[in-house]
Each structure stands twice: as structure tokens, then as C-alpha cells.
Tab-separated table of C-alpha atoms in Angstrom:
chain	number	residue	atom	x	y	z
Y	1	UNK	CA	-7.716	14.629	12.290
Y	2	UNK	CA	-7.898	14.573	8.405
Y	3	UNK	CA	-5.570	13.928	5.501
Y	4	UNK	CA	-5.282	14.497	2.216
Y	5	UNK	CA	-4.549	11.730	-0.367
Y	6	UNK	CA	-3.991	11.448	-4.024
Y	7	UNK	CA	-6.295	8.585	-5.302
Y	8	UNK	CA	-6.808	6.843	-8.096
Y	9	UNK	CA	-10.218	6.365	-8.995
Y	10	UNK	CA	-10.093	5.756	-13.302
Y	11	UNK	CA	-7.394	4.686	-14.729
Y	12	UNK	CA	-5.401	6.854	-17.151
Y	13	UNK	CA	-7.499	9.776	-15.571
Y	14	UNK	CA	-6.025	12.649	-13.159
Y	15	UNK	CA	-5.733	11.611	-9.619
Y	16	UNK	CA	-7.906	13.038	-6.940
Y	17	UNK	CA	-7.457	14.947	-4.005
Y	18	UNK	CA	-9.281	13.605	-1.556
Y	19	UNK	CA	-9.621	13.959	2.055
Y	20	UNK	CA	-9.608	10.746	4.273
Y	21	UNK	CA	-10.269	10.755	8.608
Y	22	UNK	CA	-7.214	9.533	9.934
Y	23	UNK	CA	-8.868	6.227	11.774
Y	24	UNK	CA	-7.407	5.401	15.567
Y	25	UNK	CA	-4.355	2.918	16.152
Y	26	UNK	CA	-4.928	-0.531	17.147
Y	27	UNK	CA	-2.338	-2.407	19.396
Y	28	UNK	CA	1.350	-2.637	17.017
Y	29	UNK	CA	-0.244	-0.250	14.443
Y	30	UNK	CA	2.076	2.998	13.344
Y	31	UNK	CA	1.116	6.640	11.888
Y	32	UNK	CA	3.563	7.826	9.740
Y	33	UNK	CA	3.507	11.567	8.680
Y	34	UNK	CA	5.056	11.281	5.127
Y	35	UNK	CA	8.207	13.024	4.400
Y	36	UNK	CA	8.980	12.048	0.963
Y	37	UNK	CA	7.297	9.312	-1.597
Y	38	UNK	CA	8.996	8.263	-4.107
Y	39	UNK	CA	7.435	7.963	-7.678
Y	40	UNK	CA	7.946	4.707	-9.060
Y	41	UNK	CA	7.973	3.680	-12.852
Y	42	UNK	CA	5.471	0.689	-11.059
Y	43	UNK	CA	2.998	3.570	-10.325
Y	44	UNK	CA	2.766	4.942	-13.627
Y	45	UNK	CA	2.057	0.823	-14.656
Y	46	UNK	CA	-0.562	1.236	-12.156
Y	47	UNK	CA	-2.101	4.443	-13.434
Y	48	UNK	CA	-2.323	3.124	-16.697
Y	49	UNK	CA	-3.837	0.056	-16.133
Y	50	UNK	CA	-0.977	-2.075	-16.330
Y	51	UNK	CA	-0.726	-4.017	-13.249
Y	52	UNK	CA	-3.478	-6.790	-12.405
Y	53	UNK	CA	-2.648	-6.128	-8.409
Y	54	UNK	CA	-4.431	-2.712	-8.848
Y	55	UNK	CA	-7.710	-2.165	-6.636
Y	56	UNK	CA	-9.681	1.012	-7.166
Y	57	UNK	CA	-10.081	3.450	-5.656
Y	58	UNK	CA	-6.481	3.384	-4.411
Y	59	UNK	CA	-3.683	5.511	-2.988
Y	60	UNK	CA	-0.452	5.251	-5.102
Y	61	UNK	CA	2.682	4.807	-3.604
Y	62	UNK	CA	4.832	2.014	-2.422
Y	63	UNK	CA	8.111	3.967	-1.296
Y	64	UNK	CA	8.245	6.349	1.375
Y	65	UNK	CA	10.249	7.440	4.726
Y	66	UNK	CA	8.620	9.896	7.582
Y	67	UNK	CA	8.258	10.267	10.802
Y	68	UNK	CA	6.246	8.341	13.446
Y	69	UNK	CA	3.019	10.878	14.479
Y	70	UNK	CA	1.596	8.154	16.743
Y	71	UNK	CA	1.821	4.400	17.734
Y	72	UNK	CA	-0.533	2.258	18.647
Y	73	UNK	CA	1.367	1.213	22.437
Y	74	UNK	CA	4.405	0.437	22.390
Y	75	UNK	CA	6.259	-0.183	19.321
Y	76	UNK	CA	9.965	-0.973	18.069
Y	77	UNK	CA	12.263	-1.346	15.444
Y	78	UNK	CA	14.068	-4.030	13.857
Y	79	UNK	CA	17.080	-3.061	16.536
Y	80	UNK	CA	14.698	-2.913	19.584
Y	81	UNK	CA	14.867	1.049	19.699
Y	82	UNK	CA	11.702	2.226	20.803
Y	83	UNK	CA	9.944	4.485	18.508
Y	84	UNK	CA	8.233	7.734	19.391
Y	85	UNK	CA	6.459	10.633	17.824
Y	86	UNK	CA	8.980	12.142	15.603
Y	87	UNK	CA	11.677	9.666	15.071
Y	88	UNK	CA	12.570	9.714	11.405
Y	89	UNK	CA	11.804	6.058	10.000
Y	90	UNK	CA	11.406	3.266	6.773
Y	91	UNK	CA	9.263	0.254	7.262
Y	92	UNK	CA	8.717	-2.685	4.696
Y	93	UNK	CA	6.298	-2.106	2.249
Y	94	UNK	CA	5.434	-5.392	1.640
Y	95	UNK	CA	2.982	-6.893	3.828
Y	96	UNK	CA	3.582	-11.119	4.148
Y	97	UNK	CA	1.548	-12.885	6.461
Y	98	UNK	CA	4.438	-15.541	8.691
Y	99	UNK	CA	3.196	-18.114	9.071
Y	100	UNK	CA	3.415	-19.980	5.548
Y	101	UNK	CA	5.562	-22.200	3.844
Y	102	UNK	CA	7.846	-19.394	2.210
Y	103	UNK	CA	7.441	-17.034	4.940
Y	104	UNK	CA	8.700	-19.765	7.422
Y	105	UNK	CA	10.093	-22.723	6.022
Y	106	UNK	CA	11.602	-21.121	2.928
Y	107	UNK	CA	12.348	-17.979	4.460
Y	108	UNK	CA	11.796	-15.838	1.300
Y	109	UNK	CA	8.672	-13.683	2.557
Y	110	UNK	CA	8.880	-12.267	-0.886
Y	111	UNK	CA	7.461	-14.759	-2.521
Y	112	UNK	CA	4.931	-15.271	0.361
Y	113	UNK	CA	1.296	-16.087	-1.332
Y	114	UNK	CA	-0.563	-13.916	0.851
Y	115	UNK	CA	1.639	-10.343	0.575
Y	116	UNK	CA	0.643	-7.233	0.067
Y	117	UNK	CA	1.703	-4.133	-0.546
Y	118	UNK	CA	0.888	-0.565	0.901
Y	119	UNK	CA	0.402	1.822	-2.157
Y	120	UNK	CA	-0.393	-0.851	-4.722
Y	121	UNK	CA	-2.462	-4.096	-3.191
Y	122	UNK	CA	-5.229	-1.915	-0.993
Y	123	UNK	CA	-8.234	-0.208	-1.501
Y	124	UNK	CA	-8.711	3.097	0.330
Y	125	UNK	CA	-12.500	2.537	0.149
Y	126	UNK	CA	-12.425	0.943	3.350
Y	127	UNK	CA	-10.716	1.876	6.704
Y	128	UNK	CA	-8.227	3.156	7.313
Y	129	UNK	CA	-8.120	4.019	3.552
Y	130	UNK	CA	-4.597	5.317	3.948
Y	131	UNK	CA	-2.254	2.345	2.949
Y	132	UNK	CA	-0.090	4.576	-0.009
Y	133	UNK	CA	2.382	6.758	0.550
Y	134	UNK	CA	0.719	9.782	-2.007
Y	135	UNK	CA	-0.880	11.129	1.137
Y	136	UNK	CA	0.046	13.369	4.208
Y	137	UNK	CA	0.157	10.263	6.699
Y	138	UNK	CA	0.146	6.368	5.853
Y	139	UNK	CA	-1.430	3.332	8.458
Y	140	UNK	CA	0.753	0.723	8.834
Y	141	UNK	CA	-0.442	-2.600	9.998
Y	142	UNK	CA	0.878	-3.956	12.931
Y	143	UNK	CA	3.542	-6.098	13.035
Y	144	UNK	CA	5.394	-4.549	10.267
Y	145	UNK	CA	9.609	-3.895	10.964
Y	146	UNK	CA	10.310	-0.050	10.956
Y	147	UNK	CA	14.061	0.956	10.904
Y	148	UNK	CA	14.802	4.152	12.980
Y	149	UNK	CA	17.019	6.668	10.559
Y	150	UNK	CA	19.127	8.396	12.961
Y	151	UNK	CA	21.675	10.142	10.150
Y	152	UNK	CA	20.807	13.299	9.127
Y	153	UNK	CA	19.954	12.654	5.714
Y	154	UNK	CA	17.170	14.145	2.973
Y	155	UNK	CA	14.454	11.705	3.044
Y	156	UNK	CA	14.020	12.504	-0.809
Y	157	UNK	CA	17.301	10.512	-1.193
Y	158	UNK	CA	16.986	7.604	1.122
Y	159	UNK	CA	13.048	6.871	-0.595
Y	160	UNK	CA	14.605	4.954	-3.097
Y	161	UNK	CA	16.032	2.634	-0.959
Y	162	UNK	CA	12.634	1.562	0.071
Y	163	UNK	CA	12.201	-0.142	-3.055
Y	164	UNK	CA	14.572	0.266	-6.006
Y	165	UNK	CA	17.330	-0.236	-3.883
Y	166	UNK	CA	15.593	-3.149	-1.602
Y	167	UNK	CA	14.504	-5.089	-5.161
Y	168	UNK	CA	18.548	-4.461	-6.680
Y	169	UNK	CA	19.180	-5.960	-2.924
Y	170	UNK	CA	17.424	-9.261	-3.953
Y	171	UNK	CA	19.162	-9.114	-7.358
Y	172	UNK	CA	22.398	-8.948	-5.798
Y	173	UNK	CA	21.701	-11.994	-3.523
Y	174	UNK	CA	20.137	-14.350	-6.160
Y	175	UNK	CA	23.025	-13.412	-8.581
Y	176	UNK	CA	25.693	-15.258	-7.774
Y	177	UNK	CA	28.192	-12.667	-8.303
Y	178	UNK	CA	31.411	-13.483	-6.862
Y	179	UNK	CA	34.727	-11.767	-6.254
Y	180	UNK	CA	36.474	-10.373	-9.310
Y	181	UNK	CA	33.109	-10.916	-11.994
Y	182	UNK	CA	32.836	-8.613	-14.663
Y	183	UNK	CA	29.450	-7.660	-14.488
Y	184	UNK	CA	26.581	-5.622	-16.937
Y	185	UNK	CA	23.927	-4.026	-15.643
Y	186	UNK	CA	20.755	-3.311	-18.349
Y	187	UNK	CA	18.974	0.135	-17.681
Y	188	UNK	CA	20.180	3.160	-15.506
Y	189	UNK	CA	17.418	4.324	-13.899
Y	190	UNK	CA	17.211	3.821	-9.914
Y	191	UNK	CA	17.269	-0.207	-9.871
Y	192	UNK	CA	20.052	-0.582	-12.183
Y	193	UNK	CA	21.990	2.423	-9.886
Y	194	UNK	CA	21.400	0.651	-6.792
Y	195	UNK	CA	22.795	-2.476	-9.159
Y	196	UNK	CA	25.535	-1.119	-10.086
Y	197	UNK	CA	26.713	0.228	-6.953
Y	198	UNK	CA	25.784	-3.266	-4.692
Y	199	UNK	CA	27.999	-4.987	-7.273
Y	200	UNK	CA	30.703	-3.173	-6.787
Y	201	UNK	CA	30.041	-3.518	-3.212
Y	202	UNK	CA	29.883	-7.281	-3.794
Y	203	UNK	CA	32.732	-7.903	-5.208
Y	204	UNK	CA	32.834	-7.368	-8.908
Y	205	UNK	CA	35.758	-5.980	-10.441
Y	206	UNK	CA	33.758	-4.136	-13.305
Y	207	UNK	CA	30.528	-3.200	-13.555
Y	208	UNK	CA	29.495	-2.025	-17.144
Y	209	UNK	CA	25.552	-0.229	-17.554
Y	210	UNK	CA	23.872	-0.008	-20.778
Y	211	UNK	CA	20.880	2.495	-21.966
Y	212	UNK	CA	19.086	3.829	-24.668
Y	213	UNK	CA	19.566	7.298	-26.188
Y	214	UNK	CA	17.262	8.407	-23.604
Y	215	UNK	CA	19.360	7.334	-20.730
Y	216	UNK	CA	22.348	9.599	-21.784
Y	217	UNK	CA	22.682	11.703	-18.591
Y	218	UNK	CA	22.031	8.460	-16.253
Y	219	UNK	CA	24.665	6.624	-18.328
Y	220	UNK	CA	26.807	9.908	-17.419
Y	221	UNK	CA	25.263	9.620	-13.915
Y	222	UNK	CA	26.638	5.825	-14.123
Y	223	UNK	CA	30.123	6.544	-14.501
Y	224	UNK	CA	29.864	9.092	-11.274
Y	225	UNK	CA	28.435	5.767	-9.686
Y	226	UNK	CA	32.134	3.692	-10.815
Y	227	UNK	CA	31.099	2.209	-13.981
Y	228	UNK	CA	33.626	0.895	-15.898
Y	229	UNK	CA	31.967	1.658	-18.785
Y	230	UNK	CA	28.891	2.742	-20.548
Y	231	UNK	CA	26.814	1.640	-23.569
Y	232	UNK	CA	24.435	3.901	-25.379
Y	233	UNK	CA	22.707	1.851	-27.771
Y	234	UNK	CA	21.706	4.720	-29.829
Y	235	UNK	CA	25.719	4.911	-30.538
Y	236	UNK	CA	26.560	1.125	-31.768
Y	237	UNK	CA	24.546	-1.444	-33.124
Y	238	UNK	CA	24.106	-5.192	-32.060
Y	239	UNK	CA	27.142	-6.330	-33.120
Y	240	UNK	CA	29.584	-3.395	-32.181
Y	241	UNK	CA	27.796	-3.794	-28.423
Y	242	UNK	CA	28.248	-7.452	-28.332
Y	243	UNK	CA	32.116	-7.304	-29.487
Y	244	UNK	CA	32.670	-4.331	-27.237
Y	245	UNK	CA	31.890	-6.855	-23.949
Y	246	UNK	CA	33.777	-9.702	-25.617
Y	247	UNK	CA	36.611	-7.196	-26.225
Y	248	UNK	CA	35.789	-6.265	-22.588
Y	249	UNK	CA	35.642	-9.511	-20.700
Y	250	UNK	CA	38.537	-11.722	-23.045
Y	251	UNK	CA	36.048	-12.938	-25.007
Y	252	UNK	CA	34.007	-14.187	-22.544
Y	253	UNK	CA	31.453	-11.528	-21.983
Y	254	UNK	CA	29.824	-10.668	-19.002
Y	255	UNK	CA	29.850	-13.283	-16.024
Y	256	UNK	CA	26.539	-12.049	-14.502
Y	257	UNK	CA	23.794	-9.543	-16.347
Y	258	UNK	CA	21.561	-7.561	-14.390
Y	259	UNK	CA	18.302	-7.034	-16.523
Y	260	UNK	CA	16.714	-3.721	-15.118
Y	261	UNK	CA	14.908	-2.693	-17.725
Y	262	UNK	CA	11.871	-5.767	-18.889
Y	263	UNK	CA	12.677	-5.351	-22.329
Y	264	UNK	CA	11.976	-7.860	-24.276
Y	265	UNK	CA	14.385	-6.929	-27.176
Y	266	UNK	CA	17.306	-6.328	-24.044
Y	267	UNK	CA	16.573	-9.802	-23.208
Y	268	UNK	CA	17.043	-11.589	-26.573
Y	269	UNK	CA	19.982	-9.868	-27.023
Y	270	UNK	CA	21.641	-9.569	-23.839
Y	271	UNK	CA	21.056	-13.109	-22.304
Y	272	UNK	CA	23.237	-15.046	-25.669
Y	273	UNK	CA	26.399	-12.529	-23.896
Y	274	UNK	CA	26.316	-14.388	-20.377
Y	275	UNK	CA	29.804	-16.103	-20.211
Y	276	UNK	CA	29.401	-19.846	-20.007
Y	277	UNK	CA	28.589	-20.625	-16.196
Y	278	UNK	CA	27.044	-16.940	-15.408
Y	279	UNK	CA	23.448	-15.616	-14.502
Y	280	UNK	CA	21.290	-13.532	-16.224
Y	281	UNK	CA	18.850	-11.798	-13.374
Y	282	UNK	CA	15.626	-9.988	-14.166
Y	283	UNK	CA	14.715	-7.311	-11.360
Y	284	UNK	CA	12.882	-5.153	-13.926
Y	285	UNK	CA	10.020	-7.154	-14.453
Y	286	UNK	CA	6.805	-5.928	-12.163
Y	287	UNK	CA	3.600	-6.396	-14.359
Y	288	UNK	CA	2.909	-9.036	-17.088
Y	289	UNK	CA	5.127	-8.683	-20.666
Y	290	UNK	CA	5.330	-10.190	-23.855
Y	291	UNK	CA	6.730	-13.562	-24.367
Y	292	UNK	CA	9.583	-14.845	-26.746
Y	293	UNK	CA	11.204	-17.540	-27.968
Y	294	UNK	CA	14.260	-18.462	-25.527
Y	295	UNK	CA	17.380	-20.770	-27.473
Y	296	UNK	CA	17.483	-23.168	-24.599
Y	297	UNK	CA	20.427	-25.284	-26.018
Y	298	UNK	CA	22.774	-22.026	-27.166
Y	299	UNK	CA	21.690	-19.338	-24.119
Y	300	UNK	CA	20.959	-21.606	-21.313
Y	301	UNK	CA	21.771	-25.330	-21.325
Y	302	UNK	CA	25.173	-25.583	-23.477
Y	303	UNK	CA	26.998	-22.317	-21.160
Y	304	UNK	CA	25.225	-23.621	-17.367
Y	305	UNK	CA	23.638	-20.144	-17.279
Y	306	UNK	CA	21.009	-19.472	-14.333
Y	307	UNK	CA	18.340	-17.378	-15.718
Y	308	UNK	CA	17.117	-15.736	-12.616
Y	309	UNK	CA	13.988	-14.463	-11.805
Y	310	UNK	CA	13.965	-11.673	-9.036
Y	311	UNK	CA	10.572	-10.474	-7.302
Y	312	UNK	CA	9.845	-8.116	-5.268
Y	313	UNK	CA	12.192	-8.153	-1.703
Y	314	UNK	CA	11.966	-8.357	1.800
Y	315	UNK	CA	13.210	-6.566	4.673
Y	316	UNK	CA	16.717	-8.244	4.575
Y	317	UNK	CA	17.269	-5.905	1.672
Y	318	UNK	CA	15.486	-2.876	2.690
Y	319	UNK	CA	18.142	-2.924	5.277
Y	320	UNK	CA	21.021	-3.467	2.746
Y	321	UNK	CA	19.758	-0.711	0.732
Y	322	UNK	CA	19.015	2.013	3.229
Y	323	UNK	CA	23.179	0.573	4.739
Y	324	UNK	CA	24.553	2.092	1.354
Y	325	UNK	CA	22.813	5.054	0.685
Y	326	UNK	CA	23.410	5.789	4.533
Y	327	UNK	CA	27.556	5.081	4.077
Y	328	UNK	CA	27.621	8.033	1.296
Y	329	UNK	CA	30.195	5.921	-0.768
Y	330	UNK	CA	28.159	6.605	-3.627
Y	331	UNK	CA	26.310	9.965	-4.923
Y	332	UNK	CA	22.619	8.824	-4.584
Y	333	UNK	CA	21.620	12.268	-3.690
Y	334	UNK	CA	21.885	12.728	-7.754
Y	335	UNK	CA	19.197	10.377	-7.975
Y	336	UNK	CA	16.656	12.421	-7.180
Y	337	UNK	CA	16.077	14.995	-10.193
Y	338	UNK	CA	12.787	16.136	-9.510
Y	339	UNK	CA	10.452	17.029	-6.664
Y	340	UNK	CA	6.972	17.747	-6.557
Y	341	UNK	CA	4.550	19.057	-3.434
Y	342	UNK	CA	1.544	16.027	-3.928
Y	343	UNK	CA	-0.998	18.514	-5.692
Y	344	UNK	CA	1.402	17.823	-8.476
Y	345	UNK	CA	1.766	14.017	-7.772
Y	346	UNK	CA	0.230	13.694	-11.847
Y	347	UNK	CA	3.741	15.979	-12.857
Y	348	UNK	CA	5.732	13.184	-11.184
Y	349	UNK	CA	4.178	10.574	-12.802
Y	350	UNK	CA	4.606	12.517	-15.993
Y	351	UNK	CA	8.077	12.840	-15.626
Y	352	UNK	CA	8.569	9.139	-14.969
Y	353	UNK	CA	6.941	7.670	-17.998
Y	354	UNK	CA	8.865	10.594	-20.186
Y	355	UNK	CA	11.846	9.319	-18.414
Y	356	UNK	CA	12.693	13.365	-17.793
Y	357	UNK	CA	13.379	11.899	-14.243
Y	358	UNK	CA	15.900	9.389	-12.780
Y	359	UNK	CA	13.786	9.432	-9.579
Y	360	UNK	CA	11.064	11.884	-9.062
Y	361	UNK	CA	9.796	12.518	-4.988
Y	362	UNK	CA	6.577	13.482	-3.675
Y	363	UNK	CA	6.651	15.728	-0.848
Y	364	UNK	CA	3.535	16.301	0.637
């Protein structure tokens, strides 16, 4: 059997269709017939270059959901459901290796030295090339936790989960948000979504999102979501935007800040609004950025703020994600604004960096 795949070869060039033997299962191993793979603002960071985990030639994509084509023997899910040809299904993308000190002692597998990641950390030079999700079936190693979808839901909605909800997971976990927080969420796209809504979820009596002129119909999609409030930064300067969350919060501003967007310039002015004893998280952060000057005495040391990195996730929050898009409390299925068959996989990307798209889906 063969497959088609959209690899990467040059970067900033068109990918190319290319057709790949599908390679036989060893013991634990899983085929996956793609249903829908999400296009991930990470991906175009790939295409162009961006992202120092990037091995050519490769096949994009990092979030998907399908169904199983074959196993290799038996093979279960993370609720001891046995999987068979056809069963709808998510799996963790990232691939950690167990047995070190973070996998095991630490138990954050994110931050395990040795992961990897299907559509972003493999070659498909060598077998079984297909380890991304732009293709018609993706290898999975073995060992890796699947999660049996038994709601009938679009895959093309639950894909985001995969990632952009899994990494706002994290976010939500490292946070420290607690009952009753007012809370501000940087960027609309699909992370800060997934934000907004698992802060709600958490406990947080307010969520406000903030986004540039270009974000106006996510900021609108925001408020759909149960924002509080919205904050185009196109319509108030600095100072209006700061006094409108003092104004908002008693003067206190925001008690945790969700950074979704790596901005530099969101950073330097968002992180001096924390209230004193708050946390400003980063989950937008995926390939090297610019540095700046931080005011460790005003921002950080003076107010007890927790300036919070967040990387990657693990398959703790997979499962959180994939729990709220499946409880339909929120209207993810607006997420997904465009969809492309994957002999247009370069349109999706397209649409991404333009930021036409909230989340754009491959459907091969």
C-alpha cells in the first residue's frame, strides 16, 4: 500500500507531493488513516525556517485525529478499550522516552530531554517516513497512549485539541489560577480560545482576551466563548488599555495573564499589569524570539509575580482538552474557518500566516 504526503524539502518553497510505501507494523505500533490535520501557526515557523527542531525532508503536521487502519497486535487506549480498524482516535504527539529524570521522577514528560514530535522532530527520509500528519496515514511508534473518540463529532473540530488545546491545558495547570481570579488572556487565535474557555472552567470569574486589529472577528468569536470583555488594540492606546483592566479589576489588574501570542511588545507591556501576587504564563512561545530588558524589581520581585514558562504538554492535557471540546459547553466548532483537501496543504499555511484563519484543517 502507498500514501501520499506533503513534504517539505526547501524551506520557504512549495511542499511536495510525494508518495511514500506504507512500511509493516511492529509489535505496539498503530496506522492511522488521517481524518483531519490541523494547520498550526508552528508549521508555518517550520516552513519558513523558523524552528531549529526542523529536519528535512519532513512531513508537516503535529495535530491530527483518524481512524486506526491497522495495529501492530494488540493495542489499547489510555482506558484499556481495545482498538480496532476503524475506531475513531487522538494519540500524543509528543514522543518522550520514560525512563528519565522528568519523565519519571519529575513526572513532566514535557520537558523530557529526549522527546519528539511526529510532524516536526522526524525525517521522512528514512522508514517509515510517515511521522506528520500532512499525509493520508501517519506511523505511530509503539508505546504511544491513543484515546478512543466514541462521540460523534467532526474531527476538523476536535484537531485542535491535539495541540492548541493540550498546550492551553499546561497553561492552565502551571497558572495558578484560583477560584474567583480575574484573568487576561493575550491573543485569540486557538491557544488563547482553549485559554479562555479552561479558565472559565477553572474557576475564574472573568476572563478578558486582547488582539490586534487583525483579530477583530476572533475577539467577536471571544465573547461567543464568555469573555467578559475584549480589547482591540487598534481601538485604545497603552494607557487607555492599561486603565481599562485597572478600572476592570479595582485597580489591581489582572491576577493571572495568559501570554498566547510571543510578542515581545505584548510582553513588556502586559507583564507591569499582573496584580501583585499573580502569574504571567507564556504558552505562545514555540521557536526562539528576541530578547528584552525585564524590570525585575517593579514587574517581578516587588508584586511576588511568577513569570511562567509553559512548553509544550503531555498527555494529561491532551485528555483535558479533547474533555471540553467533547462536553460542547463552548462553540469550538467556530474554530475551524477553513478547510483544505492536502493538495492545497500550501493554501492552509497561507491562510495561517495571513491570519485569514482562526484554525485552518487539512483533510486529506
Amino acid at each position: 500500500m502507498k500514501a501520499i504526503a506533503a513534504v517539505l524539502e526547501k524551506f520557504n518553497e512549495p511542499l511536495v507531493h510525494r508518495e511514500f510505501e506504507v512500511q509493516p507494523l511492529a509489535e505496539g505500533e498503530v496506522l492511522v488513516k488521517i481524518a483531519a490535520a490541523g494547520v498550526c501557526g508552528s508549521d508555518v515557523h517550520m516552513w519558513r525556517g523558523k524552528d531549529p527542531r526542523t529536519p528535512l525532508p519532513m512531513i508537516l503536521g503535529h495535530e491530527g485525529v483518524g481512524t486506526v487502519a491497522d495495529t501492530g497486535g494488540e493495542k489499547r487506549d489510555l482506558l484499556g478499550r481495545l482498538l480496532r480498524p476503524g475506531d475513531p482516535v487522538m494519540w500524543e504527539r509528543g514522543v518522550m522516552c520514560g525512563r528519565c529524570y522528568y519523565c519519571v521522577v519529575r513526572k513532566e514528560p514535557s520537558l523530557c530531554p529526549h522527546r519528539r514530535t511526529y510532524g516536526i522532530s522526524f525525517s521522512c527520509a528514512e522508514p517509515p517516513h510517515l511521522r506528520g500528519c500532512y499525509a493520508e496515514y501517519l506511523h505511530v511508534k509503539a508505546g504511544a497512549p491513543f484515546l478512543r473518540i466514541d462521540d460523534a463529532v467532526d474531527p476538523a473540530v476536535l484537531v485542535a485539541a491535539s495541540c492548541s488545546g493540550a498546550t492551553a491545558a499546561h497553561a492552565i495547570e502551571v497558572s495558578r489560577i484560583r477560584p474567583g481570579d480575574v484573568v487576561l488572556v493575550v491573543g485569540p487565535g486557538p491557544v488563547g480560545l482553549f485559554c479562555l474557555a479552561l479558565a472559565l472552567k477553572a474557576g475564574a470569574s472573568r476572563v478578558y482576551v486582547s488582539g490586534t486589529p487583525a483579530d477583530a472577528s476572533r475577539l467577536d468569536m471571544a465573547r461567543a466563548f464568555g469573555a467578559a470583555g475584549t480589547i482591540n488594540v487598534g481601538e485604545m492606546n497603552a494607557d487607555q488599555r492599561r486603565q481599562y483592566l485597572l478600572d476592570a479589576t479595582g485597580g489591581f489588574g489582572p491576577n493571572v495573564v495568559l501570554d498566547c501570542t510571543g510578542s515581545v511588545r505584548a510582553l513588556e507591556e502586559n507583564i507591569a499589569l499582573v496584580a501583585p501576587g499573580g502569574t504571567y504564563a507564556i504558552p505562545g512561545i514555540a521557536e526562539p524570539r528576541e530578547r528584552f530588558p525585564v524590570d525585575l524589581f517593579a514587574w517581578i520581585a516587588r508584586k511576588n509575580v511568577a513569570l511562567q514558562g509553559v512548553w509544550v504538554s503531555d498527555t494529561s492535557h491532551l485528555w483535558q482538552a479533547v474533555q471540553l471540546v467533547l462536553s460542547r459547553q463552548f462553540p469550538f466548532e467556530r474554530l475551524v474557518t477553513h478547510t483544505f483537501p492536502l493538495a492545497d496543504a500550501m493554501a492552509g499555511l497561507a491562510a495561517v500566516e495571513k491570519c485569514e484563519a482562526v484554525k485552518a484543517v487539512l483533510k486529506p
